[in-house]
Amino acid sequence: MSVRGAAALAMASQFGAFAIQFAASVILARFFIGPDELGLFTIAFSFVSLLAVLQEFGINRFIAGERDLSDETIRTAFTVSLAISWAIAALCFLLAWPAAAFYAIPGLLPLLLIIAASYFFVPLATVPMALLQRDLDFRSNTVIEIGVVLANAAVAIVLAWRGWGPLALAWGAFAQQVARAALSQWRVGGRLPVPPRLAGALPVLRFGGFSTVLSALSQTGARLPELLIGRLLDTVAVGLFARAWGLAAQLRLLVSGGLATVFYPAFARARDAGEDLGAHYERVAASVTAITWPAMAGLAACSIPIIGMLYGERWLGAARPLEWIAMSQILFIALPLHVELPILLNRMRPLLWRFSLDTAVSVVLLAVAATISLEAAAASRVAYGLAWLAIHAPFLHHVVGFRWRALARVWALSALATGAAVLPVWLSYQVWDTPSDAGFGQIALAVVAGIALWLAILRQTRHPAYAEMHLLSAGALGRLGMGRMVPAPR
């Protein structure tokens, strides 16, 4: 499968998964789960996830980026993955009791135990998923991603309907891990390390050691906000923050989340062929920012009506945090593949200390802001994003070799298109209803107008992403006899 075809299929997979997750979150929030219950589940999930990140041990990236991958190497990697993952899962299970005692929140312990138990299934999917990504088999990836979110949504909604509260969310997470293990094993033909093999494990362990530390630092930055807010504020604040963070993360995943799984093996092939990675990176950054920046800016602009219409009045406290979180995502999106490419090019050690620095900045900013208010904690993510960009951009330039002028031009064009995309929303607030009173019709018309302006600006400014978008959309619409509906690039 070509990289362009794989990217299209990955995006289709993300659209399907997003639709299911989004519908499930709306149903659960509107009818069954309140902010305090979501907050309780989020504390449990964040605590276990913070430890369980050690499970993957870089096996996925090792397999996807290894130049010469033999069956023996795969079996060794799988054996290492099982041994380490099950040890970490057991540790998560044992630490459930002291964690519950630390927070002293009734009902937290069973959530911790259920979520920890689900991680015993994770290593059964790690190597199969990596093999599918390496082969650019994103048809199988689509089947798996749709299947796991269906399992999660179905179990969570049924149990919530029966009055299980936050336990419904925990069992939904458990069902998701079981489904991922079963489906990924099915798509690779039931591949297990039989017999186990540890010969040649040193390269896997060496790679995994660096990758695990990086993942742990990344997960600390991602999960610590919810854990700190849970400790410094309360479960309602955690629930509101988690709703805002989850909505922004879901939209980002929908728009560009599947592209990283495509581009990593594609960059590995370009590296092996001796191609100029800088030029490739500039095109990737153009595509990601052109699509994702307007989505995040639109989410920030429409945060109040979106939260009110989707989740109801009891969730309106998540609207202001959502604005800040969505704006912070624009900064993080500016440098795609900031972890994957240094790992691919064996620059893990300098990446490690930069990750340590940016994690420290994140923790300090959040710890100070969370003592003030929930909104201040969310606003600290923008300050962290600026620091993150200053830390990682020069390093990635040195590693990949992109041109500063070319990347700055991409950012400027994407920013112009983003401004055009949200302009109709802002104008509608001036001449129609304010954000608190805006209805579906007003927001829908403004969004449609914003999309039209966004496309027009991309085409008129000759944004590099427009040619790629035209190629993909014209091919898809061409099968329906509507290929000429998409204007050609200028």
Coordinates of N, CA and C in Angstrom, one line a residue, residues 29 65 156 175 223 228 290 344 384 478:
A29 N -22.4 11.0 29.2 CA -22.4 12.3 29.9 C -23.8 12.9 30.1
G65 N 10.7 0.3 13.1 CA 11.9 1.0 12.5 C 13.1 0.1 12.3
A156 N -19.5 0.0 28.3 CA -19.7 1.1 29.2 C -21.2 1.6 29.2
A175 N -12.8 -4.1 28.6 CA -13.3 -4.7 27.3 C -12.5 -4.3 26.1
R223 N -0.7 12.7 32.0 CA -1.6 12.3 33.1 C -1.5 13.1 34.4
L228 N -2.9 15.7 39.7 CA -2.7 16.9 40.6 C -4.0 17.6 40.9
A290 N -2.2 22.4 8.5 CA -3.3 23.0 7.7 C -4.7 22.4 8.1
L344 N 14.0 7.3 15.5 CA 14.3 6.7 14.2 C 15.7 6.9 13.8
Y384 N 2.9 26.1 28.9 CA 3.7 24.9 28.7 C 4.0 24.7 27.2
G478 N -13.8 11.0 -7.6 CA -13.8 10.5 -9.0 C -14.5 9.2 -9.2

